[in-house]
Structures are given as structure tokens and as C-alpha cells.
PDB file of C-alpha atoms in Angstrom:
ATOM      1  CA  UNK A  28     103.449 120.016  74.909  1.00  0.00           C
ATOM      2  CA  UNK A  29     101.547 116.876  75.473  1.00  0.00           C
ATOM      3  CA  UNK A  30      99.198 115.842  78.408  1.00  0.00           C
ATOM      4  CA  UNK A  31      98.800 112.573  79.550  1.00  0.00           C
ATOM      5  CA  UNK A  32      95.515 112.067  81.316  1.00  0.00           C
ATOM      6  CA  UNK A  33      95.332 108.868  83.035  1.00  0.00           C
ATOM      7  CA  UNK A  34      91.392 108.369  84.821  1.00  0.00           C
ATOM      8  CA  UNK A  35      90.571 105.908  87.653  1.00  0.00           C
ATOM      9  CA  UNK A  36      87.851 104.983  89.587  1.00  0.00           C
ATOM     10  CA  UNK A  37      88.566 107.391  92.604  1.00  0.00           C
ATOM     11  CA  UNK A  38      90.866 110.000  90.964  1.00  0.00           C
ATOM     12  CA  UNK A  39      92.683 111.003  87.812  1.00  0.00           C
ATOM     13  CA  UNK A  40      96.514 111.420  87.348  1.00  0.00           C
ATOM     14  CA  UNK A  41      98.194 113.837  84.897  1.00  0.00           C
ATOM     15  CA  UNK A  42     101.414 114.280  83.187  1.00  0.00           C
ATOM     16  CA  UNK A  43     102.638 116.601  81.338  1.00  0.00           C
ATOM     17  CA  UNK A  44     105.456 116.127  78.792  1.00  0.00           C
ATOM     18  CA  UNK A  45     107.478 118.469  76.561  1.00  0.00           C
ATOM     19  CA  UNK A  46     108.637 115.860  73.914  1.00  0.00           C
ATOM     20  CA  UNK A  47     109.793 112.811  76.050  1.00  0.00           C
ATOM     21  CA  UNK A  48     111.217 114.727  79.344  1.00  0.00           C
ATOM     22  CA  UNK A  49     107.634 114.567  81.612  1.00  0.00           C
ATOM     23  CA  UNK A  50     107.871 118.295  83.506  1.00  0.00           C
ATOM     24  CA  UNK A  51     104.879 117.871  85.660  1.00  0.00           C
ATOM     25  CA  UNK A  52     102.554 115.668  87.491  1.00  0.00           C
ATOM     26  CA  UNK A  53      99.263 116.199  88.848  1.00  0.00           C
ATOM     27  CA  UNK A  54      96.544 114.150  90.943  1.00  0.00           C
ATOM     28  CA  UNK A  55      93.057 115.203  90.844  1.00  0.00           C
ATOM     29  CA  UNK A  56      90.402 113.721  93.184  1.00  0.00           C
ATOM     30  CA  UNK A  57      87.902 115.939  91.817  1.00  0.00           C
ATOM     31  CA  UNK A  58      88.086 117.863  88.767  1.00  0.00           C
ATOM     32  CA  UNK A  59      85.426 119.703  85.877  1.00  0.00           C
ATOM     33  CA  UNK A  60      86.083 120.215  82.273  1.00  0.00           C
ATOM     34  CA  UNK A  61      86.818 123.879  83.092  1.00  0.00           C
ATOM     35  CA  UNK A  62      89.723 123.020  85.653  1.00  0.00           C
ATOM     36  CA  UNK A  63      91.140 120.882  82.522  1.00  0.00           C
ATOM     37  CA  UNK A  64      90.489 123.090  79.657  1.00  0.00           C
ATOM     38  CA  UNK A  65      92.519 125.644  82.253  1.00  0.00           C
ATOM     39  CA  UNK A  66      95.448 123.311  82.793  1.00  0.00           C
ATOM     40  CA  UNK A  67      95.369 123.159  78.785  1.00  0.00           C
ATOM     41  CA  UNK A  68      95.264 126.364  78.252  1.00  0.00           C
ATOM     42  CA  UNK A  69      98.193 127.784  80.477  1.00  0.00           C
ATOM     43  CA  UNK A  70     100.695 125.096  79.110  1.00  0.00           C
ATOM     44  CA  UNK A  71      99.881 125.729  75.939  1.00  0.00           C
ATOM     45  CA  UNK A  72      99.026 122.024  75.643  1.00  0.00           C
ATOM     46  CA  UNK A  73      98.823 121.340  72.023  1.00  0.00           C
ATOM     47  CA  UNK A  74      98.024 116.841  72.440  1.00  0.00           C
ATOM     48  CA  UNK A  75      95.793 115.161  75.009  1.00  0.00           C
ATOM     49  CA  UNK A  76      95.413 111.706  75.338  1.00  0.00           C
ATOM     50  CA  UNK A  77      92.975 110.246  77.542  1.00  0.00           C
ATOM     51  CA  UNK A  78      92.918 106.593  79.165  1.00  0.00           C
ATOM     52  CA  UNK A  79      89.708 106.451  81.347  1.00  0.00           C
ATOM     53  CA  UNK A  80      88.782 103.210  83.184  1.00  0.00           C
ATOM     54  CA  UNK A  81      86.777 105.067  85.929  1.00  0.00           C
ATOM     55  CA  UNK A  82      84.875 108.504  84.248  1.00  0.00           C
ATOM     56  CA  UNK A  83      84.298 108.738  80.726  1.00  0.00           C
ATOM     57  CA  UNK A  84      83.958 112.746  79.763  1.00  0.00           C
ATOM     58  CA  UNK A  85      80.847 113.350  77.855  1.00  0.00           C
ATOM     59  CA  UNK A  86      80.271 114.786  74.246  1.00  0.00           C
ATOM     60  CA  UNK A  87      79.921 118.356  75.109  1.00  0.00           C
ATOM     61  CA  UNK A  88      83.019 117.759  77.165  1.00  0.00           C
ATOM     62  CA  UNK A  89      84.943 115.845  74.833  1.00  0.00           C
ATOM     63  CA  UNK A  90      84.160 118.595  71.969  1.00  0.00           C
ATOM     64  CA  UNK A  91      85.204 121.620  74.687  1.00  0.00           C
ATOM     65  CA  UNK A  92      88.611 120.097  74.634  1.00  0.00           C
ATOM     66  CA  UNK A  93      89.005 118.702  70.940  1.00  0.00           C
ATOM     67  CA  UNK A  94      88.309 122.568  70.133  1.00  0.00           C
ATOM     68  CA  UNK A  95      91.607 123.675  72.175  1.00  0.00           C
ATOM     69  CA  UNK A  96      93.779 121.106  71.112  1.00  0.00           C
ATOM     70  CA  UNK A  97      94.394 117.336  68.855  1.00  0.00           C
ATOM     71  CA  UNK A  98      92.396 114.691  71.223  1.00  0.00           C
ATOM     72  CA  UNK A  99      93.370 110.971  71.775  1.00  0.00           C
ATOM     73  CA  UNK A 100      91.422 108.433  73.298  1.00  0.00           C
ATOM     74  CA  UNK A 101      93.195 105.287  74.332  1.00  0.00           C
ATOM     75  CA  UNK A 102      90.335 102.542  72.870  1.00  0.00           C
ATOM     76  CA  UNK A 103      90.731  99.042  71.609  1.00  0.00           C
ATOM     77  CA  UNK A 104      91.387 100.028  68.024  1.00  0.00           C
ATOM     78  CA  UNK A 105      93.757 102.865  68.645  1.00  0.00           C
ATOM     79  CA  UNK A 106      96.992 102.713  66.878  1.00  0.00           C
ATOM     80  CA  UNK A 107     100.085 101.192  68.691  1.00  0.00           C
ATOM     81  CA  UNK A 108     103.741 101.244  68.448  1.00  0.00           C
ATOM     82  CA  UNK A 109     103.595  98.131  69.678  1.00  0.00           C
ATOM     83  CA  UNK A 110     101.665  94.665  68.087  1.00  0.00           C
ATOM     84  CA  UNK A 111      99.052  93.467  70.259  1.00  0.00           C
ATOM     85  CA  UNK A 112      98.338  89.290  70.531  1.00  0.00           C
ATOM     86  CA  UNK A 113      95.839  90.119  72.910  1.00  0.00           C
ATOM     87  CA  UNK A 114      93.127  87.873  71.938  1.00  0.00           C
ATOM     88  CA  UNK A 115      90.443  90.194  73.768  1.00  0.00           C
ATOM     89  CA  UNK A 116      91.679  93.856  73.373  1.00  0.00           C
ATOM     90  CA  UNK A 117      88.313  94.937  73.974  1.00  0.00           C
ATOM     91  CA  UNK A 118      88.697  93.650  77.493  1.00  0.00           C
ATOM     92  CA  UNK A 119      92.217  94.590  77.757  1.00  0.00           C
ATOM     93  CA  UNK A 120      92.756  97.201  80.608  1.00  0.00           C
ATOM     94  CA  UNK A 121      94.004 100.582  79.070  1.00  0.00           C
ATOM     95  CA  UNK A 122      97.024 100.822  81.738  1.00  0.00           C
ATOM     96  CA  UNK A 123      98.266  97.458  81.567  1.00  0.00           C
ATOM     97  CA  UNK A 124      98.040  98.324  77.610  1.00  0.00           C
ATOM     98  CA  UNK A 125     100.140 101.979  78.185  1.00  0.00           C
ATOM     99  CA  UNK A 126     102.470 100.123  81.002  1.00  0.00           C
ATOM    100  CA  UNK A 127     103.539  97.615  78.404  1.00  0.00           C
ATOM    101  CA  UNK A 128     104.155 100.433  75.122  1.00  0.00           C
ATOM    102  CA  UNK A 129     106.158 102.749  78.164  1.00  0.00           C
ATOM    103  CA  UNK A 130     107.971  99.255  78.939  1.00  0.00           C
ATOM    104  CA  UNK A 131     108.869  99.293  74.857  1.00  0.00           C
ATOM    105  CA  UNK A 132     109.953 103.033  74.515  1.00  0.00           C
ATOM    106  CA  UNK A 133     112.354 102.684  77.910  1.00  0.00           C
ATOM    107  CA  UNK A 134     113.898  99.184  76.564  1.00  0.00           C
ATOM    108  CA  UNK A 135     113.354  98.874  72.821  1.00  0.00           C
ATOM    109  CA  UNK A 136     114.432  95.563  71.077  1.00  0.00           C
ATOM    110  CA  UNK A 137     114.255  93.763  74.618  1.00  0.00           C
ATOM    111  CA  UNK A 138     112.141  91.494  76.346  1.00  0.00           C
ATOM    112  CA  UNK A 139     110.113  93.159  79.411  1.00  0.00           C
ATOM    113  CA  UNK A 140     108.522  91.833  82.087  1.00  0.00           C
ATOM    114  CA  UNK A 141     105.823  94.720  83.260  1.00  0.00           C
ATOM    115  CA  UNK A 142     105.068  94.249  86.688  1.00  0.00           C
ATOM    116  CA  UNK A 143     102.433  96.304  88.173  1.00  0.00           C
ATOM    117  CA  UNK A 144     101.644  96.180  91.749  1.00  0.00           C
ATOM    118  CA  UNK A 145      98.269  97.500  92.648  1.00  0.00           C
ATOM    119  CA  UNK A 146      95.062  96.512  94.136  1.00  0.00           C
ATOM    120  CA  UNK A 147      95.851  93.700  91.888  1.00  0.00           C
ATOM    121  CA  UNK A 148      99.270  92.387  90.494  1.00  0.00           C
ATOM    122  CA  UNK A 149      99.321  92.484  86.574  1.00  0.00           C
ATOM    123  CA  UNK A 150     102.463  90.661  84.725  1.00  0.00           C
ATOM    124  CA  UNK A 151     102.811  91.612  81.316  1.00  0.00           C
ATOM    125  CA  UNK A 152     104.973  89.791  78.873  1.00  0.00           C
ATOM    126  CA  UNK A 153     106.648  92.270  75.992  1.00  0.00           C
ATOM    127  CA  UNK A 154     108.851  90.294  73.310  1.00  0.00           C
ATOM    128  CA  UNK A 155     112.105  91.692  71.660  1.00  0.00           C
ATOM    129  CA  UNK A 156     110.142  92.014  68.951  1.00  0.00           C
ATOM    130  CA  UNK A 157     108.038  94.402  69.937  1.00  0.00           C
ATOM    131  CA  UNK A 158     104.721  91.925  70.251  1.00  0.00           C
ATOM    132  CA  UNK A 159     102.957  92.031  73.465  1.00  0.00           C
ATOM    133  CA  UNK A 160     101.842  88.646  74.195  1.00  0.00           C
ATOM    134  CA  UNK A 161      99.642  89.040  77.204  1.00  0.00           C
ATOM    135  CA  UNK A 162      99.866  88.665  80.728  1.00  0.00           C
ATOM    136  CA  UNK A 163      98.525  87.648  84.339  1.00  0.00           C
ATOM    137  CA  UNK A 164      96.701  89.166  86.717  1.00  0.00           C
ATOM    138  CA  UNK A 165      97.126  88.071  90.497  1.00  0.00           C
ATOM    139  CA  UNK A 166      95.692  89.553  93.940  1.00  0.00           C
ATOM    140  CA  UNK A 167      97.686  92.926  94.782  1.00  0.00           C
ATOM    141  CA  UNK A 168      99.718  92.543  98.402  1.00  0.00           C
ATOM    142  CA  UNK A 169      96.920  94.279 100.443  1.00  0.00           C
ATOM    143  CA  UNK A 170      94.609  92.810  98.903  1.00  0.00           C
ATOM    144  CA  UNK A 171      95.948  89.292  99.901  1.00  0.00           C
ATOM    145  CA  UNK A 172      96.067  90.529 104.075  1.00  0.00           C
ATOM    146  CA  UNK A 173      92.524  91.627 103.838  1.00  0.00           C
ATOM    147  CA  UNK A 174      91.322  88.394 102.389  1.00  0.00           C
ATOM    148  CA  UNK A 175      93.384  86.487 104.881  1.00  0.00           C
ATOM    149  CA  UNK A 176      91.470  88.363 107.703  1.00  0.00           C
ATOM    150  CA  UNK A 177      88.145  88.248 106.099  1.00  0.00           C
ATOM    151  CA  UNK A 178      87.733  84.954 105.133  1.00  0.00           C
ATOM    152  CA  UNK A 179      89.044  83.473 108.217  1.00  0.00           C
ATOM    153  CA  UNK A 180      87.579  83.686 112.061  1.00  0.00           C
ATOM    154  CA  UNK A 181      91.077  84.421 113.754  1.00  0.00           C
ATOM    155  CA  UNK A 182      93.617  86.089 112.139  1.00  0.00           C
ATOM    156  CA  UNK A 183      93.916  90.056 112.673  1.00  0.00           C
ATOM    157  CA  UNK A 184      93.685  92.866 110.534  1.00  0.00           C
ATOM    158  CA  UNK A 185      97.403  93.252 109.145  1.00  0.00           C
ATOM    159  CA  UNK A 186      98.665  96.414 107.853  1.00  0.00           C
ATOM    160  CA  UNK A 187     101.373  96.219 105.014  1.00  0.00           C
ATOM    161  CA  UNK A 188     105.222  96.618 106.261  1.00  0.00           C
ATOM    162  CA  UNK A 189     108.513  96.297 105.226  1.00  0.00           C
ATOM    163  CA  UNK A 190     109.952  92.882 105.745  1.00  0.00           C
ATOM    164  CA  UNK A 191     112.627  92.269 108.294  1.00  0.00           C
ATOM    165  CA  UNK A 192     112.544  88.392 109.060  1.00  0.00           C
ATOM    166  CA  UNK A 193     112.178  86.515 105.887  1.00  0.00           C
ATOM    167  CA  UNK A 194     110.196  83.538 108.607  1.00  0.00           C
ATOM    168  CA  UNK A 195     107.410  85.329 110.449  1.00  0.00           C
ATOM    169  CA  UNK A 196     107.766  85.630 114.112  1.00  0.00           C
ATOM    170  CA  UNK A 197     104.235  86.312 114.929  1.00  0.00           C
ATOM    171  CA  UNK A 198     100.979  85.870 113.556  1.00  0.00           C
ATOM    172  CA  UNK A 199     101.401  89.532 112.281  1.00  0.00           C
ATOM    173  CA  UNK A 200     105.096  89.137 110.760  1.00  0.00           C
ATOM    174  CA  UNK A 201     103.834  85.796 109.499  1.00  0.00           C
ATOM    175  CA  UNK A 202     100.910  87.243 107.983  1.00  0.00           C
ATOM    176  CA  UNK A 203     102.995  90.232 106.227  1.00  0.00           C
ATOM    177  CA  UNK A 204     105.506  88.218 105.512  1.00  0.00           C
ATOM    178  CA  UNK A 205     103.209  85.505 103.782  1.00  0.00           C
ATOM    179  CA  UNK A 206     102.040  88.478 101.764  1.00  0.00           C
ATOM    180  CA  UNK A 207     105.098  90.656 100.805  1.00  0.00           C
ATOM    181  CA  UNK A 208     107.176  87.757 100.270  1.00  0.00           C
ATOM    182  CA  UNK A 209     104.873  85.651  98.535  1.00  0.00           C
ATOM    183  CA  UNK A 210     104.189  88.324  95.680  1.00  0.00           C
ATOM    184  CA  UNK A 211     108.094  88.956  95.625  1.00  0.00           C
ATOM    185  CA  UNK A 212     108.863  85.153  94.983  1.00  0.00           C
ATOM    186  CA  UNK A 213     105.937  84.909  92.348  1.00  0.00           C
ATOM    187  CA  UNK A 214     107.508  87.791  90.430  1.00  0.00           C
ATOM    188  CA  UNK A 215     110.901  86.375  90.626  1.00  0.00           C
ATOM    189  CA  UNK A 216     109.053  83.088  89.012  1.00  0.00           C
ATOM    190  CA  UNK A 217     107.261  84.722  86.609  1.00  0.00           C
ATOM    191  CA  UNK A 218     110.940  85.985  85.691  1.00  0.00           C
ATOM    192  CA  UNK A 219     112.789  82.825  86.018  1.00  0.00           C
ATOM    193  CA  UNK A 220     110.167  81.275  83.444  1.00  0.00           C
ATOM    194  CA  UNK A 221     109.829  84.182  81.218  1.00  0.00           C
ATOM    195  CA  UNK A 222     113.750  83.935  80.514  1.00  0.00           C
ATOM    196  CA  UNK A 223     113.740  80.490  79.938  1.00  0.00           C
ATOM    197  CA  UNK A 224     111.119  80.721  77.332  1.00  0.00           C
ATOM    198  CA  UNK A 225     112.381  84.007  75.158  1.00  0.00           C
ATOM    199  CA  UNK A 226     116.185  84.329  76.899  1.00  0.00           C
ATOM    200  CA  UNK A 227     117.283  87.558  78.830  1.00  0.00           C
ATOM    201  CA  UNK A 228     114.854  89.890  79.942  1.00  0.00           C
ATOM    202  CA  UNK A 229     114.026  93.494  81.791  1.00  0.00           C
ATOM    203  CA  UNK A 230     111.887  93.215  84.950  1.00  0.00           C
ATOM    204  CA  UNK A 231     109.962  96.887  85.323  1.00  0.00           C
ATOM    205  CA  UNK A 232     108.404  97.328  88.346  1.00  0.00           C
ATOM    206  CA  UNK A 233     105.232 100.389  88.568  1.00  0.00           C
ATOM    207  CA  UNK A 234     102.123 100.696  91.053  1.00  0.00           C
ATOM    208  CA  UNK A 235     101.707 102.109  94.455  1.00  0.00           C
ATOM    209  CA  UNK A 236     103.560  99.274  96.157  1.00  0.00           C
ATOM    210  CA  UNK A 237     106.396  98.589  93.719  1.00  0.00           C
ATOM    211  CA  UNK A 238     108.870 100.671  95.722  1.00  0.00           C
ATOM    212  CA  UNK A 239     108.371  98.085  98.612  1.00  0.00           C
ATOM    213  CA  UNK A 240     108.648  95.022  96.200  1.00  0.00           C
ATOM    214  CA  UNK A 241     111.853  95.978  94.743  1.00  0.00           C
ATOM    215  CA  UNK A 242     113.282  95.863  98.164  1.00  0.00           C
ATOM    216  CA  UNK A 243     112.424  92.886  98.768  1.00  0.00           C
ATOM    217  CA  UNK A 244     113.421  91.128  95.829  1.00  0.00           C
ATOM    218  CA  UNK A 245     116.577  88.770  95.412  1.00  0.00           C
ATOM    219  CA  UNK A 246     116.559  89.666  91.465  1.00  0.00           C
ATOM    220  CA  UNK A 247     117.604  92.596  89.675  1.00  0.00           C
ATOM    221  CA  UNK A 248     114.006  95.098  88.508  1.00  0.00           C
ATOM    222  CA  UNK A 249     114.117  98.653  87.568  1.00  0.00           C
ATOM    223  CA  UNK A 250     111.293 100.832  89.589  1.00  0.00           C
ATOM    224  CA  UNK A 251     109.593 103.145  86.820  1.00  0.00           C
ATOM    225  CA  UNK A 252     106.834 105.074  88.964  1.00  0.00           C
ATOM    226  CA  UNK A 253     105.561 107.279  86.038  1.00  0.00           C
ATOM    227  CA  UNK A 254     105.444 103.813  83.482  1.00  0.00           C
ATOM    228  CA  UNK A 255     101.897 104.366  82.314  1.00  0.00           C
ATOM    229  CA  UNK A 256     102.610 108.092  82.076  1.00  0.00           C
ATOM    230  CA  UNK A 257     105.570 107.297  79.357  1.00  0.00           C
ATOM    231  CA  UNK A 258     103.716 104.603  77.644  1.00  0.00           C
ATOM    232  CA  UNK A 259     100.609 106.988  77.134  1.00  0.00           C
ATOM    233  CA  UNK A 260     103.166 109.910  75.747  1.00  0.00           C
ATOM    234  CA  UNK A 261     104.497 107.354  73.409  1.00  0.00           C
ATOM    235  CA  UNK A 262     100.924 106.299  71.799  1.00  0.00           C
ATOM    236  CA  UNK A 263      99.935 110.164  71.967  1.00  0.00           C
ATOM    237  CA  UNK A 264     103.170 111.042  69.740  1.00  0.00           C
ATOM    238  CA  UNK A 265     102.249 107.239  67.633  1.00  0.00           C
ATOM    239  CA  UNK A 266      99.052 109.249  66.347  1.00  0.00           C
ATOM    240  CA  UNK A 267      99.623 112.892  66.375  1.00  0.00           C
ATOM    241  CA  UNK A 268     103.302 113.051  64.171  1.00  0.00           C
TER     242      UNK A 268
END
């Protein structure tokens, strides 16, 4: 059994895989060592890996759980089934590093575009040849109302919705629409010139607004929710076998 412990700013998300078929998820807002060295203990968790870019557990912590089971921690210098041209790995975030390795173990031998649509939009560009050559990061859909409302004296607060107008109505649908369908045409750019430079290619979707992207798009892209989750299974197995 391996646990995949992905840690945010504001709360932590947890998989748990028995080889490659993930049996549970779990989100934790707030959480101790004991409530994970529990969770360890009654699935008879025998990997962890850890990707923190919020809390980082402390020694005595860390050592509590290396003591119940083998311990990974996603860093710059971790192993990879995947080569990294990242010319900064050190600055590289861990989950657009585990979205692109779960992009590899779902479409091996193919080129992937890794979209993942957050507070911010990050574009990842995975070769055929297993190489991942770096990416882009963009404002995320929300965050692209707010600024519009912020950093202007007139136009409203806009809560995120579903398209149904591709042209914008109102100030609201134009607003939305300027937002949802702005991000969906960048991806399907990002797409158009990512096949032109390395030939056919996978679009994978992830984030908390991918679902809404993917109907919205005029181009075929696969929605992979649990991305990072698979990625993070596949560098925990990469260093444990």
C-alpha cells in the first residue's frame, strides 16, 4: 500500500494506492502527526511520499513516520522516471513536477500537454521521449474576474459560470465569458502550437476548474482529477522497488 500525501497552503490531500488502482482519497484541513501515523497504521501503509508546498513536517515528525514505514520526499534532486530540462528545478513547483510524471505513466511514449487549472493556469510540455521541457504559468479563471473587478472602478464582482453565449450579453456574461473563454482559447493555442512543434499530442486537463474547461473547449482533452495523485504514486514506486 502506498500513500500519496499531497500538502498545500490551506489543506492537504491524500491518496491511497494499492499498486496503481488509487482506493481512497482524503482531504484534510487540519491534521497532526498522530491522525497520519493512524491513517498509516490501519492501511497497513508500507510507502509515503510527501509533496509539501504549504507545511513542511518537522524532524521529530518526519522520524515518527520514517519509523512506521519507507519515507519519500518529493525535493529537487529526487529521482524521476521522467528527465527534467527544467533549468531551475529548485524553483520548480512539486505538483506541476508530479502532474507532468502522472501525465507520463497515463500516456507513455506520447507527447502531453498538462494543463492545470487552478488559482493559476500551469501548461506543461512532456515530449515522447519522456523529457519534460518546461512550461507556462498564466492567471487561473477566477483569478482573472477578480482582477478585472479590482483593478477597475466599474465593473462588478463576477462569480464563475458555465458559458452559454459564446458573445457576452451583459457586463456579467461578458465578463465570464471574457474569462472562461479566454483561458479555453489559450489552451487550445498552447495545443495548436505544441503540435506543430513535436507532432500529435495528449491534452490532460487537472485542477479545481478543469471540469468546466473541458466543456468549453472546441478540442479534444482528457479530464484526469486525481493527476498529481498518479504522478506522485509513480515517483513513490521510482524509489522504493
Amino acid at each position: 500500500m502506498n500513500l500519496t500525501i499531497d500538502i498545500g497552503n490551506s489543506r492537504t490531500k491524500l491518496a491511497l494506492f494499492e499498486g496503481d488502482a488509487l482506493v481512497l482519497r482524503q482531504l484534510w484541513v487540519e491534521w497532526t502527526i498522530e491522525d497520519l501515523l493512524q491513517l498509516v497504521t490501519n492501511h497497513k501503509v508500507q510507502n509515503v511520499i510527501l509533496c509539501s508546498v504549504g507545511r513542511r513536517l518537522e524532524l521529530v515528525e518526519l522520524t515518527r513516520l520514517e519509523s512506521q514505514c519507507r519515507l519519500v520526499q518529493l525535493e529537487a534532486d529526487t529521482p524521476l522516471p521522467i528527465r527534467n530540462a527544467y533549468k531551475t528545478p529548485q524553483t520548480l513547483g512539486k505538483d506541476r513536477l508530479a502532474a507532468v510524471v502522472g501525465a507520463s505513466a497515463l500516456f507513455p511514449g506520447e507527447n502531453c500537454l498538462v494543463v492545470d487549472a487552478g488559482s493559476c493556469i500551469t501548461y506543461e510540455f512532456l515530449s515522447a521521449a519522456g523529457v519534460y521541457l518546461g512550461g507556462n504559468i498564466a492567471p487561473g479563471i477566477k483569478m482573472r474576474l477578480r482582477a478585472m473587478h479590482e483593478f477597475t472602478a466599474r465593473l462588478p464582482e463576477v462569480e464563475l459560470n458555465k458559458m452559454e453565449e459564446w458573445i457576452g450579453d451583459s457586463t456579467p456574461n461578458a465578463m465570464n465569458n471574457g474569462a472562461l473563454l479566454g483561458t479555453a482559447l489559450e489552451i487550445e493555442g498552447y495545443s495548436q502550437k505544441w503540435a506543430t512543434a513535436e507532432g500529435s499530442s495528449k491534452t490532460i486537463l487537472t485542477g479545481g476548474d478543469a471540469a468546466l474547461l473541458q466543456q468549453t473547449l472546441s478540442i479534444s482533452a482528457i479530464h484526469e482529477p486525481d493527476l498529481v495523485f498518479i504522478g506522485l504514486n509513480k515517483i513513490l514506486k521510482h524509489n522504493v522497488e
